[in-house]
Short mmCIF file of C-alpha atoms in Angstrom, two decimals:
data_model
loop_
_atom_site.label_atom_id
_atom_site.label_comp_id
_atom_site.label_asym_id
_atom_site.label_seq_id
_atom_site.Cartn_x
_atom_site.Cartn_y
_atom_site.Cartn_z
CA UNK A 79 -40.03 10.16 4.68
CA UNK A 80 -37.72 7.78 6.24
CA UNK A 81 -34.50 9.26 4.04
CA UNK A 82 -31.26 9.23 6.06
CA UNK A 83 -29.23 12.69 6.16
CA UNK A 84 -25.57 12.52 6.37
CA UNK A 85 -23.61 15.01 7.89
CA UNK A 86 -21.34 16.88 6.64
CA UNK A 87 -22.38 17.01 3.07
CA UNK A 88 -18.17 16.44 2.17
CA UNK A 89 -14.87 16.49 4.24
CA UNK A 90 -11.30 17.22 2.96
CA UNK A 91 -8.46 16.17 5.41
CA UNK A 92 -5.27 15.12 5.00
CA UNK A 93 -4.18 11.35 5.01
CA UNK A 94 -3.47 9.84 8.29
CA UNK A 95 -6.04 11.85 9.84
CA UNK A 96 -9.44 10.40 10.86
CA UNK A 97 -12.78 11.11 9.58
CA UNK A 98 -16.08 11.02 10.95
CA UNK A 99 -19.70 11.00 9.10
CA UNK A 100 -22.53 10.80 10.59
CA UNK A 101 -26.02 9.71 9.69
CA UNK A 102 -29.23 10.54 10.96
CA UNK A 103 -32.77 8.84 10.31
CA UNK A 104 -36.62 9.14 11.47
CA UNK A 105 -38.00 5.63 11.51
CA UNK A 106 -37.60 2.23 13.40
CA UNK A 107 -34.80 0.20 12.20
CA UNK A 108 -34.29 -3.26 11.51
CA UNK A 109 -30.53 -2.70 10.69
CA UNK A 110 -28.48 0.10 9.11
CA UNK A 111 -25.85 -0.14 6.07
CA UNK A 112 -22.41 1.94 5.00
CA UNK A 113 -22.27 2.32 1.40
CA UNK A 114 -19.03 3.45 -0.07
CA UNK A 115 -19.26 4.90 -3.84
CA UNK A 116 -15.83 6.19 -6.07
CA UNK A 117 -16.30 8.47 -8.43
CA UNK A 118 -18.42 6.89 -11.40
CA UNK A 119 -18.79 3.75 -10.29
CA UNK A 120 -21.25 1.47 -8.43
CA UNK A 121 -22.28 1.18 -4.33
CA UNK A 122 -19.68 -0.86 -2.33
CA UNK A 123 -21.17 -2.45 0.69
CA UNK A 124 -19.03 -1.84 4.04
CA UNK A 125 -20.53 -2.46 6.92
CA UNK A 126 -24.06 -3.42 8.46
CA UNK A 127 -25.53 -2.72 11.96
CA UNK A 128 -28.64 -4.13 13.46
CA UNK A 129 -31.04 -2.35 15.45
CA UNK A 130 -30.05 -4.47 19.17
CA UNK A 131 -25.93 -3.60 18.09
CA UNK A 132 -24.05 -0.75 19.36
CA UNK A 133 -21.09 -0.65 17.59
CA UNK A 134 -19.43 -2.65 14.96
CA UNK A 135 -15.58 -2.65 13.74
CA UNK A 136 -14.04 -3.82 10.12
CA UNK A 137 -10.26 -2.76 9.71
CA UNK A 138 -10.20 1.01 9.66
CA UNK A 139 -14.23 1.08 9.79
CA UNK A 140 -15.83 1.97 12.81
CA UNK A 141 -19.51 2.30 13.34
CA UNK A 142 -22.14 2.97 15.95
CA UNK A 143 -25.66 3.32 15.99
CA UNK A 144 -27.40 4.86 18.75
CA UNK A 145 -31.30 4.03 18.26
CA UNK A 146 -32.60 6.46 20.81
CA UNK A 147 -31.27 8.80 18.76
CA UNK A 148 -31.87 7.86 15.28
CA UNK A 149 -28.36 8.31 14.57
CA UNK A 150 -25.15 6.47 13.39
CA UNK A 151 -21.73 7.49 12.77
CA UNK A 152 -19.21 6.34 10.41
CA UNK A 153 -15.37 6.49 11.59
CA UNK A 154 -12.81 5.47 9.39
CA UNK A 155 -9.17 6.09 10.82
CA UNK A 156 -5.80 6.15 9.10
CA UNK A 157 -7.31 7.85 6.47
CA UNK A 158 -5.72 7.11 2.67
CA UNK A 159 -6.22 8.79 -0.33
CA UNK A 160 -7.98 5.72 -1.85
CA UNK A 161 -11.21 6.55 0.58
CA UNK A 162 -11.98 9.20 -1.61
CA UNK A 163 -15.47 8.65 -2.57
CA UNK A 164 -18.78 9.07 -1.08
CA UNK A 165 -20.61 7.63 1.61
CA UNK A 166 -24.26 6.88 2.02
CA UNK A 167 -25.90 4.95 4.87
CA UNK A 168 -28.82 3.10 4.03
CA UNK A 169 -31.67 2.05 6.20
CA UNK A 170 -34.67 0.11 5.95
CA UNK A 171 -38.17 0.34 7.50
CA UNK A 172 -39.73 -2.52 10.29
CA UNK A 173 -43.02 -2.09 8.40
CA UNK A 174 -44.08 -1.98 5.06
CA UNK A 175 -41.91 -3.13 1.75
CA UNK A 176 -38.75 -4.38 2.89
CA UNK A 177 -36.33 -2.11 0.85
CA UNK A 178 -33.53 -0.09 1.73
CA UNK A 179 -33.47 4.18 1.89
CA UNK A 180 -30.40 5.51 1.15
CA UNK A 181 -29.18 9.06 2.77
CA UNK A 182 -27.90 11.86 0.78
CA UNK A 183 -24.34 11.41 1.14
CA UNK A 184 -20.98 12.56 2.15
CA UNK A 185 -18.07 13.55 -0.01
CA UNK A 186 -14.77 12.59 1.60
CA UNK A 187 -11.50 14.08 0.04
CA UNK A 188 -8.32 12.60 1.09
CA UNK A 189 -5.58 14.69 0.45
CA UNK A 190 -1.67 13.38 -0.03
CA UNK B 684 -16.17 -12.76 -13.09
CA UNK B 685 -18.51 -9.31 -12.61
CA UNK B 686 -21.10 -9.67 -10.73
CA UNK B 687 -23.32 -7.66 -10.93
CA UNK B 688 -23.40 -6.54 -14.56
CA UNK B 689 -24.72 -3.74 -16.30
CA UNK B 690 -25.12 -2.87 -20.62
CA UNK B 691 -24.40 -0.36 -21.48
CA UNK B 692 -22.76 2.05 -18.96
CA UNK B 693 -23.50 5.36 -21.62
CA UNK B 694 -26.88 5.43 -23.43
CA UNK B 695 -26.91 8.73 -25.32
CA UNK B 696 -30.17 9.28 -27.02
CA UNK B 697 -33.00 11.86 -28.50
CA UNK B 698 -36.58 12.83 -25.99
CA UNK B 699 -38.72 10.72 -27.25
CA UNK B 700 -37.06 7.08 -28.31
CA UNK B 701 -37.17 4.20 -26.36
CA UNK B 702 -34.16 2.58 -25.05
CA UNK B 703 -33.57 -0.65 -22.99
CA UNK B 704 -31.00 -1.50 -19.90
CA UNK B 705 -30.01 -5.02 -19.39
CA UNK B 706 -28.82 -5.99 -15.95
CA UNK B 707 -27.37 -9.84 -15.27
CA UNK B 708 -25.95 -11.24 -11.87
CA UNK B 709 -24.12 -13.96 -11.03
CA UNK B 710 -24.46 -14.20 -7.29
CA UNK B 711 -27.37 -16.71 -7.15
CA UNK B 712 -29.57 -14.05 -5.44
CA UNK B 713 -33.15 -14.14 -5.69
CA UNK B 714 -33.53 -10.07 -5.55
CA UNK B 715 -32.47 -7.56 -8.04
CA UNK B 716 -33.45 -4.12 -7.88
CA UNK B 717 -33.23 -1.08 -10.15
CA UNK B 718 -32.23 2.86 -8.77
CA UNK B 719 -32.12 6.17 -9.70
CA UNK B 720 -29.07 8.38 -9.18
CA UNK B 721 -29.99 11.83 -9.72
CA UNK B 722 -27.05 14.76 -10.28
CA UNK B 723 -26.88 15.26 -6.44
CA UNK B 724 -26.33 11.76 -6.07
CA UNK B 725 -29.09 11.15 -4.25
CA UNK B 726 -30.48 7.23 -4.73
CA UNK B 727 -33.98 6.19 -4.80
CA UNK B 728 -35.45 2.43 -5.60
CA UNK B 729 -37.27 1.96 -8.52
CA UNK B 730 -38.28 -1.69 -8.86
CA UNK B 731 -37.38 -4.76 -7.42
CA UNK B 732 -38.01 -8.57 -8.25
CA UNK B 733 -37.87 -11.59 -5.98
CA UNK B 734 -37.70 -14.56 -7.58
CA UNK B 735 -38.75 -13.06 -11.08
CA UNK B 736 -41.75 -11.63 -9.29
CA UNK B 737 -42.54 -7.81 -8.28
CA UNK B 738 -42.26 -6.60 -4.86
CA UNK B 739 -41.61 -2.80 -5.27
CA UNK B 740 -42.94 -0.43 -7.25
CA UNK B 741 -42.21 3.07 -6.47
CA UNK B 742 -44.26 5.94 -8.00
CA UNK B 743 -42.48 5.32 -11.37
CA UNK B 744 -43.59 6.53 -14.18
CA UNK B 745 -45.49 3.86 -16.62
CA UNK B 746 -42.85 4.64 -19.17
CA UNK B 747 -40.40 2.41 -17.05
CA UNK B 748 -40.88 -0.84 -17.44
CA UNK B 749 -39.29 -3.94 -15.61
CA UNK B 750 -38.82 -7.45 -17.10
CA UNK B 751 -37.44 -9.94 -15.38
CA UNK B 752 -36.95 -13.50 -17.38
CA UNK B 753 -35.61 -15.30 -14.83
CA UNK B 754 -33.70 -14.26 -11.19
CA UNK B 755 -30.48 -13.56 -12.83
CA UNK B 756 -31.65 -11.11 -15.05
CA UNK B 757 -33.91 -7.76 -14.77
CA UNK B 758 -34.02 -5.35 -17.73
CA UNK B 759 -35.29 -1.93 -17.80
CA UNK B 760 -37.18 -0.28 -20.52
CA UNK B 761 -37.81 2.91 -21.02
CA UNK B 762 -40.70 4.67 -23.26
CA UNK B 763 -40.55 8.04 -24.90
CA UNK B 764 -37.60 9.05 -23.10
CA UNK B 765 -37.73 12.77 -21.43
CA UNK B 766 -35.13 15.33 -20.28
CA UNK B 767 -35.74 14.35 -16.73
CA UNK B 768 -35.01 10.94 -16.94
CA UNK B 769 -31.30 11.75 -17.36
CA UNK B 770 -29.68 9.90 -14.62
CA UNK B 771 -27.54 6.94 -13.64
CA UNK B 772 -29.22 4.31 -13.38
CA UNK B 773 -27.82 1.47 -10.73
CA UNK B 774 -28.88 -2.79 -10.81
CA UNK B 775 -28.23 -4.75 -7.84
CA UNK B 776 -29.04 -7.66 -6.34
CA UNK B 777 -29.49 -9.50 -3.05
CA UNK B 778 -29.47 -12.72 -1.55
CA UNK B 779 -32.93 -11.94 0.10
CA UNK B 780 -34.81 -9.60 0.48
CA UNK B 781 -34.83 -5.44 1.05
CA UNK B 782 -32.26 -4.98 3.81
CA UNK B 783 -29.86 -7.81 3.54
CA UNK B 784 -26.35 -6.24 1.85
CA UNK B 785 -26.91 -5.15 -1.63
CA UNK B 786 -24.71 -5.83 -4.33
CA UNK B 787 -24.37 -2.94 -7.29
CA UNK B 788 -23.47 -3.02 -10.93
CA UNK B 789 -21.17 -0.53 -12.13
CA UNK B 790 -24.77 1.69 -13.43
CA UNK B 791 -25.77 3.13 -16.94
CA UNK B 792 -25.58 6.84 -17.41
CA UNK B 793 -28.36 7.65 -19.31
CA UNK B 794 -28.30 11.38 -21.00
CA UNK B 795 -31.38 12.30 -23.16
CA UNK B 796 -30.87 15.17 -25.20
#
């Protein structure tokens, strides 16, 4: 299976601080997603990463992806209490049906 | 404007019945796609269309079926509903296909009783 694993499973901090997720997958990769999802509502893209890019930045959003290791990381800094929500990266496979895999998820808190 | 658009977001209902899930975007895209969110909130694909035509089809049961009349719109039906196929389920839609950015309707939480 080509499912990505997200790690932790949730995160509380405090707001200002910084938090880090990190995803981790087992096939080839054309590119890699960020999904943001609040609490009973539908996936928000955030940010995309292809295969031959390192690391991408959008406002508070940092990501990397290192291939070698099957694994990208999620930073988002400043941290409000409106990021509470979850956070799934997606990937999708070089062969086969073009469709995207989501990982299981973390569940960020953001504490006042 | 939504855009992505989902009807309706609770579908209560008895095992057995049959209910339907419209989906409707506004985005021009020529891919839709349906998911299932389980209670651990893990997503898996279900369908998709391109272009009113289907690409995916993933190990679903033959109780689900997709209709798509034309690109904006893909509906879900579901025959003789059963406990497990309590869920949320998500639409969404794409410019292209599989891994461009996907764009999700708010989903349909579906409890059978």
């Amino acid at each position: 299976s080509q499912q990505g694993e997200e790690d932790p499973q949730a995160l509380s901090i405090q707001e200002g601080e910084n938090a880090t997720m990190n995803c981790s997958y087992k096939t080839s990769i054309n590119n890699l997603q960020w999904y943001r999802q609040n609490s009973g509502r539908g996936l928000v893209h955030l940010i995309l990463i292809r295969s031959n890019e390192r690391e991408k930045h959008s406002g508070r959003l940092r990501v990397t992806l290192d291939t070698s290791k099957k694994s990208s990381s999620l930073l988002i800094t400043a941290s409000r209490a409106a990021d509470t929500a979850s956070y799934f990266c997606a990937t999708d496979a070089r062969t086969g049906f073009q469709k995207l895999v989501f990982g299981t998820g973390t569940r960020l808190l953001v504490s006042p | 404007d939504t855009a992505v658009s989902q009807t309706p977001k609770y579908l209560v209902t008895q095992m057995g019945n049959d209910k339907s899930i419209k989906c409707e975007q506004n985005l021009g895209h020529d891919t839709m796609y349906w998911y299932k969110q389980d209670s651990k909130k893990f997503l898996k694909i279900m369908f998709s269309y391109n272009n009113k035509e289907l690409i995916i089809n993933e190990t679903v049961p033959n109780r689900f079926s997709p209709k798509s009349p034309d690109k904006a719109h893909l509906n879900l039906h579901i025959n003789s509903l059963e406990l497990g196929d309590s869920a949320v389920y998500f639409c969404a839609s794409s410019l292209g296909q599989g891994f461009d950015e996907q764009f999700f309707g708010p989903g349909t939480r579906l409890t059978v009783l």
